[in-house]
PDB file of C-alpha atoms in Angstrom:
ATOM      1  CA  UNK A 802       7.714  -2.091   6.210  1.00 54.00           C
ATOM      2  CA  UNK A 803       6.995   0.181   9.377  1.00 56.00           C
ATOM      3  CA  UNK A 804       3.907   2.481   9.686  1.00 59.00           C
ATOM      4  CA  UNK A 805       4.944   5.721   7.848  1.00 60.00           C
ATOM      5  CA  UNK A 806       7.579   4.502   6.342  1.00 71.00           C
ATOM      6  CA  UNK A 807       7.954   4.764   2.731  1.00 83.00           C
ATOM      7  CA  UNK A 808      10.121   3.649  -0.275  1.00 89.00           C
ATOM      8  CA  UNK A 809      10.540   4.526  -3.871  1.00 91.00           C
ATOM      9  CA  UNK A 810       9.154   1.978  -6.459  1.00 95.00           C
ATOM     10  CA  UNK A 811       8.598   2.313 -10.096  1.00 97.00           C
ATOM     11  CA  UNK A 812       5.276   1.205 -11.664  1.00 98.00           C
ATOM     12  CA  UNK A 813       4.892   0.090 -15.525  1.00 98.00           C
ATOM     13  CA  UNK A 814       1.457   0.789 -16.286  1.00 98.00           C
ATOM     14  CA  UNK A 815      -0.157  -1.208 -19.443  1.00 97.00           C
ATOM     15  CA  UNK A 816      -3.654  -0.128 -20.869  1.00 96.00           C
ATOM     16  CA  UNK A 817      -4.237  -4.106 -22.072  1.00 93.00           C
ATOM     17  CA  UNK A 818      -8.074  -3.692 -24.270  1.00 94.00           C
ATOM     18  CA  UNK A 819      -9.910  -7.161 -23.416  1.00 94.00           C
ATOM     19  CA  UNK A 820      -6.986  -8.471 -20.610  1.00 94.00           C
ATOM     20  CA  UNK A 821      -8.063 -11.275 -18.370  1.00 95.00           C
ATOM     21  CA  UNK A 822      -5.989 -12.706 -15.077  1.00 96.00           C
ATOM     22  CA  UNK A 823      -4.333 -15.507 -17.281  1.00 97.00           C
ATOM     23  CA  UNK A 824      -2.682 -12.985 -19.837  1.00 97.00           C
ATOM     24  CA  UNK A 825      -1.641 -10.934 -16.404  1.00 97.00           C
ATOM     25  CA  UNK A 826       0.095 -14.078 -14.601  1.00 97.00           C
ATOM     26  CA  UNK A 827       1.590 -15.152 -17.647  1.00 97.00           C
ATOM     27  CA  UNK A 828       2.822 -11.784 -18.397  1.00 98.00           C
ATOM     28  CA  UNK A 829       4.340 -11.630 -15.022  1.00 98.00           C
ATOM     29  CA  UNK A 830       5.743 -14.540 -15.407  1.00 98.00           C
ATOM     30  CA  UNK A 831       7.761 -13.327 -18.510  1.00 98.00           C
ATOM     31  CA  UNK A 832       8.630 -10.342 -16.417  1.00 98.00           C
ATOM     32  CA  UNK A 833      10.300 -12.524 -13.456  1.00 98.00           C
ATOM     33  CA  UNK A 834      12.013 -14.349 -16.065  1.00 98.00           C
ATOM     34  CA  UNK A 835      13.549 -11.402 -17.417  1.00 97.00           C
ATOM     35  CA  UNK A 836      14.561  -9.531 -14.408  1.00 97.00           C
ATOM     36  CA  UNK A 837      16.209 -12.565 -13.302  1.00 97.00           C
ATOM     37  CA  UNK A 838      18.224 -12.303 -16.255  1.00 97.00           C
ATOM     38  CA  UNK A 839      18.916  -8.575 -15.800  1.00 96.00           C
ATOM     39  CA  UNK A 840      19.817  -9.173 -12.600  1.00 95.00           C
ATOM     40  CA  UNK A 841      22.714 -11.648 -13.296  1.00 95.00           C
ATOM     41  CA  UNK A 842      24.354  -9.515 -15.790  1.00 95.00           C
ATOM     42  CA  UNK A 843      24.873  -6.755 -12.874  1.00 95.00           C
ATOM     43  CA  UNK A 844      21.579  -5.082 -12.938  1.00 93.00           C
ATOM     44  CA  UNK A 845      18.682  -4.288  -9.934  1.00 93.00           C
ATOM     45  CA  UNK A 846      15.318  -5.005 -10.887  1.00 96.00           C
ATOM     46  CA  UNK A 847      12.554  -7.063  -9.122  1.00 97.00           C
ATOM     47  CA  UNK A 848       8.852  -7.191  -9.975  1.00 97.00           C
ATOM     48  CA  UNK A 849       7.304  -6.922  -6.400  1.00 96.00           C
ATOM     49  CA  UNK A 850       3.947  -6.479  -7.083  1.00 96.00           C
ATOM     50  CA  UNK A 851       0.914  -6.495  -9.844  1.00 97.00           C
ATOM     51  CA  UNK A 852      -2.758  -4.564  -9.444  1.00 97.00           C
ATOM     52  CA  UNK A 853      -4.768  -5.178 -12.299  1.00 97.00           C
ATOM     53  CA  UNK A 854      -8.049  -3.403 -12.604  1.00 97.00           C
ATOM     54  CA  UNK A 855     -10.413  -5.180 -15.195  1.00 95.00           C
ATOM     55  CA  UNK A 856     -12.943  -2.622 -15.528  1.00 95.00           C
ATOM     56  CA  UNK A 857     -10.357  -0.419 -16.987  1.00 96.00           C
ATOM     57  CA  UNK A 858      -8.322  -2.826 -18.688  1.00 95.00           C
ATOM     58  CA  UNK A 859      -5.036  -1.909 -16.787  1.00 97.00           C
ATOM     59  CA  UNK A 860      -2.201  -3.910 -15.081  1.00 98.00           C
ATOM     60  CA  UNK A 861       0.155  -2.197 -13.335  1.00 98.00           C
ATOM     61  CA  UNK A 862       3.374  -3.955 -12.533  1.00 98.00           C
ATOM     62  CA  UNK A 863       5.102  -2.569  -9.479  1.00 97.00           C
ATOM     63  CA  UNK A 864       9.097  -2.925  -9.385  1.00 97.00           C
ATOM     64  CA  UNK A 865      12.073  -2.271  -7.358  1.00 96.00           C
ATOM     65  CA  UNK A 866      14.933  -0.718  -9.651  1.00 95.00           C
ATOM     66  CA  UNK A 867      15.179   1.942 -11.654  1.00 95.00           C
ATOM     67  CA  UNK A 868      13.162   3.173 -14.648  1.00 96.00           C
ATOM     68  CA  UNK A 869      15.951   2.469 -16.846  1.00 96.00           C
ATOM     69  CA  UNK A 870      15.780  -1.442 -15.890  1.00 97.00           C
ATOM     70  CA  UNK A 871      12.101  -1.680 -15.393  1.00 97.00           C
ATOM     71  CA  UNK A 872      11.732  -0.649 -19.423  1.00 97.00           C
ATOM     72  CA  UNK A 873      14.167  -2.849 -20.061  1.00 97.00           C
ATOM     73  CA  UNK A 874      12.726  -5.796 -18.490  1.00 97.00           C
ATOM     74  CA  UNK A 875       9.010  -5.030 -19.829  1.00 97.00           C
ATOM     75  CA  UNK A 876      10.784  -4.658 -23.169  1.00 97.00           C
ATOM     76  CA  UNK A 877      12.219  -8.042 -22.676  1.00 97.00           C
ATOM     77  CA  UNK A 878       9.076  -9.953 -21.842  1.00 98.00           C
ATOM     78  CA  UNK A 879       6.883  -8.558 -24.297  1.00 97.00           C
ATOM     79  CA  UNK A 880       4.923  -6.813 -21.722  1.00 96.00           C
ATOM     80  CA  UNK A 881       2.982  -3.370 -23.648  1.00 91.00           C
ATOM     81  CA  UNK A 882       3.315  -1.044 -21.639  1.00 95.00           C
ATOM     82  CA  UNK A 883       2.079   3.149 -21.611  1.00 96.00           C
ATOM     83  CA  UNK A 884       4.778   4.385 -19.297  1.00 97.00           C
ATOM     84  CA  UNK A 885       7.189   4.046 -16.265  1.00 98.00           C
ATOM     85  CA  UNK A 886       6.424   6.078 -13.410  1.00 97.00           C
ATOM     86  CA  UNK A 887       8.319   6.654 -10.038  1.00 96.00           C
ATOM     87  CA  UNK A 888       5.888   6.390  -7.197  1.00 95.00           C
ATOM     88  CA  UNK A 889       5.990   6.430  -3.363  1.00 94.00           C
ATOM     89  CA  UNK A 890       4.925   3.372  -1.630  1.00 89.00           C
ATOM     90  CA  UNK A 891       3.845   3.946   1.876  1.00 87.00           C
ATOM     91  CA  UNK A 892       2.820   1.641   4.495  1.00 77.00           C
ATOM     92  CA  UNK A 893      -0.081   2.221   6.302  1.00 78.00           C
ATOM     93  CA  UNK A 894       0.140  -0.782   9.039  1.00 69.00           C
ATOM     94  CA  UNK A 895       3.130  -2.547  10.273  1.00 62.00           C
ATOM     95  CA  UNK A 896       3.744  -5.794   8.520  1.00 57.00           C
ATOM     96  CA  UNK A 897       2.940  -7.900  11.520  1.00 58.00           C
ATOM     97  CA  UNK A 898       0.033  -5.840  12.204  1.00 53.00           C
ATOM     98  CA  UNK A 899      -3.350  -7.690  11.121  1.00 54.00           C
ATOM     99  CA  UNK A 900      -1.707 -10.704  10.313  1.00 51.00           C
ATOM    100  CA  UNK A 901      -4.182 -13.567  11.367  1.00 50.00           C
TER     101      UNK A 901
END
């Protein structure tokens, strides 16, 4: 992505009491899965992205798609989650910038 330039993502946020990194790969894991599966029966969905925060005992899962197919997927995999937000992603460096 270009300095400046932004994009609209959807995030699936999950207050998960007592999560550790495991639970979250796992969980992503199920998530791939079932966007993969979304994905061949026509629909446009990709998990692009995770942040968890342990201190707070939240994951959110960052997607490509639509709100429609993120719930979908989340509902899929098993993956609790609060809500699914539409957010604005923007880049702050170029890609190739910093890259060492």
């Amino acid at each position: 992505m270009v300095r400046g330039a932004s994009e609209v993502i959807f995030i699936a946020e999950c207050f998960w009491p007592d999560v550790r990194d495991p639970e979250v790969e796992l969980a992503a894991e199920r998530i791939r899965q079932s966007a993969a599966e979304l994905t061949r029966a026509g629909a446009t969905v990709e998990l692009t992205g995770t942040i968890f925060v342990p201190g707070d005992e939240v994951v959110f899962f960052l997607f490509d798609g639509s709100a429609a197919s993120v719930r979908e997927v989340c509902r899929r995999a098993q993956v609790p989650f609060d809500r699914v937000v539409e957010s604005v992603r923007r880049a702050e460096r170029a890609a190739t910038e910093g890259a060492q």
